[in-house]
XYZ file of C-alpha atoms in Angstrom:
123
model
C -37.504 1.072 17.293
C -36.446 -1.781 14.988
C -33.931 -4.207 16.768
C -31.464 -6.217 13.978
C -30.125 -9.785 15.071
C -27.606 -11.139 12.455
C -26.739 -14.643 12.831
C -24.721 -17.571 11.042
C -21.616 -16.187 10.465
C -18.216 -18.421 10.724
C -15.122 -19.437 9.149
C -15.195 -21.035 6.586
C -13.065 -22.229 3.108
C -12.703 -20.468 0.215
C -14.981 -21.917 -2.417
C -17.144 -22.624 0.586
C -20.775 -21.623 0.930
C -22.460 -20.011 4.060
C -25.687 -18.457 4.808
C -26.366 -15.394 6.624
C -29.694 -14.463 8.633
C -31.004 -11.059 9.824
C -34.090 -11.160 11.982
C -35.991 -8.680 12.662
C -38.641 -7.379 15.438
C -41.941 -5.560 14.965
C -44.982 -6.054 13.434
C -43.810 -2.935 10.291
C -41.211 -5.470 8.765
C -42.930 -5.092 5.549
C -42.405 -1.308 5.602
C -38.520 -1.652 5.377
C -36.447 -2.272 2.803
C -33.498 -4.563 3.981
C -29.591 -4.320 2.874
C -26.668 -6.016 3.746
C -23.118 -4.335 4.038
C -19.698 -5.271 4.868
C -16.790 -4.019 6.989
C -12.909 -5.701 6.585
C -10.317 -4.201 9.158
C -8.947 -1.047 8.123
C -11.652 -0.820 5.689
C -14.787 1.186 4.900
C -18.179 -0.447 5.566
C -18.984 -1.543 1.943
C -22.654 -2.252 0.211
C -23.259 -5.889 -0.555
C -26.845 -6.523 -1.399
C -30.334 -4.885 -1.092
C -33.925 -6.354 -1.099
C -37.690 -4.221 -1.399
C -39.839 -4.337 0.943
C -42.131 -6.806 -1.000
C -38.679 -8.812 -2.045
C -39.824 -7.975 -5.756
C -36.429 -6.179 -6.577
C -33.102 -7.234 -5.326
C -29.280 -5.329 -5.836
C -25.908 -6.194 -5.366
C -22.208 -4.640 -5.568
C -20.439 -5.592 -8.955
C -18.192 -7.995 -6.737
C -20.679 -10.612 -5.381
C -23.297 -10.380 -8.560
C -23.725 -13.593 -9.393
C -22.493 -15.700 -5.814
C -24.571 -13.845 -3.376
C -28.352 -13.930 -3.103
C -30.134 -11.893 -0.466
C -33.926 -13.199 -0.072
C -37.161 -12.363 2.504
C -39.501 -14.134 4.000
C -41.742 -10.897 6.058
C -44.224 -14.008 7.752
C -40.895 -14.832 9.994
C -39.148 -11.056 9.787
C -36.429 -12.818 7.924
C -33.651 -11.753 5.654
C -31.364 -14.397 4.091
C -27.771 -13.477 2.834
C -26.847 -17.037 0.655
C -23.151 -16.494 -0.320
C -21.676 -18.947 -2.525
C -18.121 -19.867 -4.181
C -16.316 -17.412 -1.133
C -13.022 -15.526 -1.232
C -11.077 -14.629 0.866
C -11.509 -11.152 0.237
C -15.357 -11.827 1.594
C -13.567 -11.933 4.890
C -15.468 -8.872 6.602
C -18.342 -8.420 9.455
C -21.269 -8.537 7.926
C -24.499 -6.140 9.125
C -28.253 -5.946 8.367
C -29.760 -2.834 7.930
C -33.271 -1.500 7.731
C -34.692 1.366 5.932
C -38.115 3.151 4.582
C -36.005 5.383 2.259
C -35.328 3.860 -1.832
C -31.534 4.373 -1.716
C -30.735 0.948 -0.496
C -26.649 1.371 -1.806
C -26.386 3.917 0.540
C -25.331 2.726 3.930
C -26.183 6.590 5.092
C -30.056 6.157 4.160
C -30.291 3.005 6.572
C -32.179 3.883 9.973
C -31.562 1.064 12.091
C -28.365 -1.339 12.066
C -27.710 -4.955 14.068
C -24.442 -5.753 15.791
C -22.893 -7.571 13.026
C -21.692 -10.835 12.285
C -18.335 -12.265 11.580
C -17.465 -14.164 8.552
C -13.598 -15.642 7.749
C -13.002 -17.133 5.015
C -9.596 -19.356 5.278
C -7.565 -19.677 1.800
């Protein structure tokens, strides 16, 4: 079992900056790819950004590319979210997820999930 802990999620201005942390437990850290996802109310839960398991390859949905950077550092089981230049429309809870699988844009392929975080971003 692989236990999630998001963390650093608050409100925050639009045009703002915040950064988002997903630890991890376990000594297999390395084996998992690690993505993060989104969920506004009423919503569906929505892909944001992936990372490999070595952090050699990173993704991201069309709608962050460019103000979101998702980084690892496996000697503290540590994934970074950096999110830059927010919307409003970033308002959402944001979740880590782990997986050993290679489709990291599918929320379905992830195995294990943390509680979430809460980000609001005020316009």
């Amino acid at each position: 079992q692989v236990q999630l802990v998001e963390s650093g999620g608050k409100l925050v201005q639009a045009g703002g900056s915040l950064r988002l942390s997903c630890a991890a437990s376990g000594r297999t850290f390395r084996s998992y790819a690690v993505g993060w996802f989104r969920q506004a109310p009423g919503k569906e839960r929505e892909f944001v950004a992936a990372i490999t398991r070595s952090g050699d390859s990173t993704y991201y949905t069309d709608s962050v590319k460019g103000r979101f950077t998702i980084s690892r550092d496996n000697a503290k089981n540590m994934v970074d979210l950096q999110m830059n230049t927010l919307k409003p429309e970033d308002t959402a809870v944001y979740y880590c997820a782990a997986t050993k699988g290679l489709s990291y844009w599918r929320d379905r392929q992830y195995e294990y999930w943390g509680q979430g975080t809460q980000v609001t971003v005020s316009s």
